[in-house]
Coordinates of C-alpha atoms in Angstrom, one line a residue:
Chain A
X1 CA 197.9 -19.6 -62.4
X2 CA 198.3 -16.0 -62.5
X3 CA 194.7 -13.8 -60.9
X4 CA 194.9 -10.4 -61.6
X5 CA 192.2 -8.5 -59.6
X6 CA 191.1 -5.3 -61.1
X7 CA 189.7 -2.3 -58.4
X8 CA 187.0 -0.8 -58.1
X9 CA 184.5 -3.0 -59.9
X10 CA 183.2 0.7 -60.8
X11 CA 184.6 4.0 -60.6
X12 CA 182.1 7.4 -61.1
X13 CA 183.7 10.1 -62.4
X14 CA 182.8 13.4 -63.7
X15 CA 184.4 14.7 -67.2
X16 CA 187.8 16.8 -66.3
X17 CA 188.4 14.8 -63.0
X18 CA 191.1 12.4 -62.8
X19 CA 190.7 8.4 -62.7
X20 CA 193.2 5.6 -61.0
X21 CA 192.4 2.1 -61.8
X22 CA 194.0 -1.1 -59.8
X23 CA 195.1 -4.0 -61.2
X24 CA 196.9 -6.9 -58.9
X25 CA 198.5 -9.6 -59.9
X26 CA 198.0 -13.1 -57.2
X27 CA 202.1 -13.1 -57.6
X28 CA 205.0 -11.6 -58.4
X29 CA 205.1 -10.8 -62.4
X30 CA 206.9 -9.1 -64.8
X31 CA 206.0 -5.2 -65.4
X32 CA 206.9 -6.2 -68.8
X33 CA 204.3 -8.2 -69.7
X34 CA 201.2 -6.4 -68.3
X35 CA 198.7 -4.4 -70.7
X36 CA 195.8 -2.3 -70.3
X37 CA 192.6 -2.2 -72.8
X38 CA 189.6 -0.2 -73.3
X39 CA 186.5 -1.5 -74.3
X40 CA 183.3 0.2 -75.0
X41 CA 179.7 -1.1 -75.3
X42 CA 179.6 -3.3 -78.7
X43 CA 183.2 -2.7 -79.6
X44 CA 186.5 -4.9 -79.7
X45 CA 188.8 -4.0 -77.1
X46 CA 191.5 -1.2 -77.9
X47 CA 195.1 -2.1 -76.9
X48 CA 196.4 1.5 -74.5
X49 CA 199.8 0.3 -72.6
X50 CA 201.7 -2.6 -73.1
X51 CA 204.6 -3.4 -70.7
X52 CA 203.4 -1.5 -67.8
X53 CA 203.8 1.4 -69.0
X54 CA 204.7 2.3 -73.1
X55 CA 201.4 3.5 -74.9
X56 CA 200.5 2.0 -78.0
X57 CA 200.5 3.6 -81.1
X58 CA 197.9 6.9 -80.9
X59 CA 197.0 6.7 -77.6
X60 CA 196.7 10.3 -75.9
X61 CA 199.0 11.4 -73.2
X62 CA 196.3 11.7 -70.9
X63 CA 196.9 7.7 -70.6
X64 CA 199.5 6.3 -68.2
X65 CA 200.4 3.3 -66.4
X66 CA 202.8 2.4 -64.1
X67 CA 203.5 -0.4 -61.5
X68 CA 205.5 -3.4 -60.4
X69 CA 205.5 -6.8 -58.6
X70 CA 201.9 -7.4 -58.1
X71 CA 200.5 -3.7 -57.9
X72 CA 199.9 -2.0 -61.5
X73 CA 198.1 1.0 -62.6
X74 CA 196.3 3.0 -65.3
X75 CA 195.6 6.6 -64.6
X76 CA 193.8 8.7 -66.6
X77 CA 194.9 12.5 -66.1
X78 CA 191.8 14.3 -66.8
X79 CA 188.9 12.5 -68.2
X80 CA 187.3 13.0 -71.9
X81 CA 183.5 12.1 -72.8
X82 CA 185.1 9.4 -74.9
X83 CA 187.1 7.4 -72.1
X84 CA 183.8 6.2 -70.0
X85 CA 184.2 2.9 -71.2
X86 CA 185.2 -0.6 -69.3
X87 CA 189.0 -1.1 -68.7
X88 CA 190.8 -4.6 -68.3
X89 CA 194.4 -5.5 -67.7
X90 CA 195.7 -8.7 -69.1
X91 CA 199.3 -10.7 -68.3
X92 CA 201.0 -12.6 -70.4
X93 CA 203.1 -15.9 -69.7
X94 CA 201.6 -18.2 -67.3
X95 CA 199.2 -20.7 -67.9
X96 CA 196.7 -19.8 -69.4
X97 CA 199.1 -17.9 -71.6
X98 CA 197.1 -14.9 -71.8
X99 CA 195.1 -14.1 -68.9
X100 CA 192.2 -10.7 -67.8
X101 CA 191.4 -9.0 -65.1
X102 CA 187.7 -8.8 -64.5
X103 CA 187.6 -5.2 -65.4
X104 CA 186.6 -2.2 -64.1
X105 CA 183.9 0.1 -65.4
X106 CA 184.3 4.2 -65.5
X107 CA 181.0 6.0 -65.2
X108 CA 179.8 9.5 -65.2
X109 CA 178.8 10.5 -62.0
Chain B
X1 CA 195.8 -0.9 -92.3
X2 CA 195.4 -4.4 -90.9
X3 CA 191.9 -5.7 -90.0
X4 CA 190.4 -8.9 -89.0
X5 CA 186.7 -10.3 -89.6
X6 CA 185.0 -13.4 -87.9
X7 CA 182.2 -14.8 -89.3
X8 CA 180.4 -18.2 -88.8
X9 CA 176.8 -19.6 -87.5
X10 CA 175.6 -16.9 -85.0
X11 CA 173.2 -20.5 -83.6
X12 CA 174.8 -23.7 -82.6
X13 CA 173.2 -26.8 -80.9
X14 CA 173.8 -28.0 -77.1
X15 CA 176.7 -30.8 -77.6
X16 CA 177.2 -29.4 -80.9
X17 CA 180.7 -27.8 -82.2
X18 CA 181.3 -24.2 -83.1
X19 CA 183.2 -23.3 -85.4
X20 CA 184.5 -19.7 -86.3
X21 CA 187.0 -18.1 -88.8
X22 CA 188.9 -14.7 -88.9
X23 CA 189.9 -13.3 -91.9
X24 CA 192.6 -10.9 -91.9
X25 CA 193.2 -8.6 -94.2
X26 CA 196.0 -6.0 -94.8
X27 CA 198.8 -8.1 -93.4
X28 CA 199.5 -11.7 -94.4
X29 CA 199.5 -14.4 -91.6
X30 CA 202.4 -16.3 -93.5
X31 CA 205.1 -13.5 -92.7
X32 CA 205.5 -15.4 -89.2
X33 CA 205.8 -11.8 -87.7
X34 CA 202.9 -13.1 -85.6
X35 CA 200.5 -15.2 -83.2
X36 CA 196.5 -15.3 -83.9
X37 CA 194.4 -15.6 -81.0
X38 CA 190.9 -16.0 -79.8
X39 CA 189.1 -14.6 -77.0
X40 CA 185.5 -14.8 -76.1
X41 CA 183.2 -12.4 -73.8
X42 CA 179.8 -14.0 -72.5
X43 CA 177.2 -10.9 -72.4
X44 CA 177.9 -8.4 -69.3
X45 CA 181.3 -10.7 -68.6
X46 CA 184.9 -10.2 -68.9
X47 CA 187.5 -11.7 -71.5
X48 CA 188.3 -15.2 -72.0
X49 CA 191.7 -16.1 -73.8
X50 CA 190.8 -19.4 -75.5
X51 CA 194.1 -19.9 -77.8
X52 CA 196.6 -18.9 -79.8
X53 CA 198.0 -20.3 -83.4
X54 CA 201.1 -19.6 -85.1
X55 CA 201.5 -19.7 -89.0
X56 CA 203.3 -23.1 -88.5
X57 CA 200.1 -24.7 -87.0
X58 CA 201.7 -24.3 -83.9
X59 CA 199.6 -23.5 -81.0
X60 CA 198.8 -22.9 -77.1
X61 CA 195.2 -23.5 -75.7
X62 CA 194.0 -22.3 -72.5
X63 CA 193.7 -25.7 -70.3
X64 CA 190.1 -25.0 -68.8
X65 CA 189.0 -25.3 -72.6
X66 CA 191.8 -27.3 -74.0
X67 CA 189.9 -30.8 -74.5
X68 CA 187.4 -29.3 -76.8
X69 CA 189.5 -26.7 -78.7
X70 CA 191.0 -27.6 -81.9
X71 CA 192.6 -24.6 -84.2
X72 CA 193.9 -23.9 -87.3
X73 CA 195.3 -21.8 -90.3
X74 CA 194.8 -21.8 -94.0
X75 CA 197.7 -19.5 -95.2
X76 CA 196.3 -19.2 -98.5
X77 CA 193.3 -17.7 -97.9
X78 CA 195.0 -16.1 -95.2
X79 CA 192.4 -17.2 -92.0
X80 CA 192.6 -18.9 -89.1
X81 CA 190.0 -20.8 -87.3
X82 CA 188.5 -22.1 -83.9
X83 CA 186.3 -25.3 -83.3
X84 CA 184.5 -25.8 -80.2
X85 CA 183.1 -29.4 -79.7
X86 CA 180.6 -30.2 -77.3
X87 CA 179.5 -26.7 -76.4
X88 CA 176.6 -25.8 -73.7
X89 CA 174.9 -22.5 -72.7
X90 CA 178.0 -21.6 -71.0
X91 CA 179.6 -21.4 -74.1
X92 CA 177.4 -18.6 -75.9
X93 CA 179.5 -15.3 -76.0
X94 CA 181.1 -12.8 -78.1
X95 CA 184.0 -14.4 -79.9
X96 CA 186.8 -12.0 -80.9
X97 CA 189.9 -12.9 -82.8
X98 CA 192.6 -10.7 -82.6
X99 CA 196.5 -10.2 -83.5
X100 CA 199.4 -11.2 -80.8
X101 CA 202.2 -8.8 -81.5
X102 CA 205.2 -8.3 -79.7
X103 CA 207.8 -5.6 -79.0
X104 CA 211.0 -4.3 -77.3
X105 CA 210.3 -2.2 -74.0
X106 CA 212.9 -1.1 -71.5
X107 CA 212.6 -3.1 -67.9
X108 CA 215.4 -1.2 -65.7
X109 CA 218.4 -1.4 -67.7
X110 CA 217.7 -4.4 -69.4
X111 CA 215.7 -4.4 -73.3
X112 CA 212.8 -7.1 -73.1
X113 CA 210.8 -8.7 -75.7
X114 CA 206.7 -7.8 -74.3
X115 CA 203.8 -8.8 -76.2
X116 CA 200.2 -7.5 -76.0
X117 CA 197.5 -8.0 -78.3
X118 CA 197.2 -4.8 -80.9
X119 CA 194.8 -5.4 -83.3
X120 CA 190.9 -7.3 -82.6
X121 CA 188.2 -8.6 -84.9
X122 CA 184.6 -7.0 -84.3
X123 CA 183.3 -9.8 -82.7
X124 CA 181.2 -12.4 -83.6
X125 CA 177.9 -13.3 -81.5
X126 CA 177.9 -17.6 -80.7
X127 CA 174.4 -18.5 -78.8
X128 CA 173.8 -22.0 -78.0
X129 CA 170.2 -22.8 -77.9
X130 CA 168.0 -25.7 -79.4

């Protein structure tokens, strides 16, 4: 079973400032298969990158991810009121078939 | 544009079963173009793959829960649904459905089928009290 560990548990951040979130997988796995979501308080998660690093469909620039192996990584270039929100990262293909990260939180300092 | 809707008791007994449906609306789940998942979220917790169903009635459970999972699909009024038996406090949560959809990305030279998780449900509250 694939553990993806998410750092820090909580990141404080001002508006403007830029934000780096971790994501480690227990193994070895495929970039391609490795997404990132937003979720805010009372809402459904929102899809951002799928396969590492590909945004989905109107997600702003300021949104990247990159990685490889078992080290991934969302960055946020410059951070809007709107991203505060909780951030997970998810694999897909082991068993379970679908599996989170436990999520890190971005918070206005 | 496509959405989904869960609905079902928001109040379920200890040893009970739940039972949840997701509706979707603006695509049809009998193009095959896609799998239909569920994912929970106990209050102040992280996400929870439960399963996955495929138009065919195919489907993949996650083992922790895969003795007390059963799910379905009713093409023709174009849902899906989960049943939970013998659920306990552990089991109360925000209960999501959402889409599975896949695409082509580029992985060093090679083209490579990905798949990710584009559109969600609102979420539908499941407590389990007496």
């Amino acid at each position: 079973e694939i553990v993806l560990t998410q750092s820090p548990g909580t990141l404080s951040l001002s508006p403007g400032e830029r934000a780096t979130l971790s994501c480690r997988a227990s193994q070895s796995v495929l970039s391609s298969y490795l997404a990132w979501y937003q979720q805010k308080p009372g809402q459904a998660p929102r899809l951002l990158i799928y396969g590492a690093s590909n945004r989905a469909t109107g997600i702003p620039d300021r949104f990247s991810g990159s990685g490889s192996g078992t080290a991934f990584t969302l960055t946020i270039s410059r951070l809007e009121p709107e991203d505060f929100a909780f951030y997970y990262c998810q694999y897909y293909g082991y068993s379970p078939l679908w599996t989170f990260g436990q999520g890190t939180k971005v918070e206005i300092k | 544009q496509v959405q989904l809707q869960e609905s079902g008791p928001g109040l379920v007994k200890p040893s009970q079963t739940l039972s949840l449906t997701c509706t979707v609306s603006g695509a049809s789940i009998s193009s095959g173009l896609y799998y239909w998942s569920w994912i929970r979220q106990p209050a102040g917790k992280g996400l929870e793959w439960i399963g996955q169903i495929y138009t065919s009635g195919s489907t993949n459970y996650n083992p922790s829960l895969k003795s007390r999972v059963t799910m379905s699909v009713d093409t023709s009024k174009n849902q899906f649904s989960l049943k939970l038996t013998s659920v306990t406090a552990a089991d109360t949560a925000l209960y999501f459905c959402a889409r599975d959809a896949s695409a082509y990305v580029r992985d060093n030279s090679r083209s490579t089928k990905t798949y990710f998780m584009d559109v969600w449900g609102i979420g539908s509250t499941v407590t389990v009290s007496s």
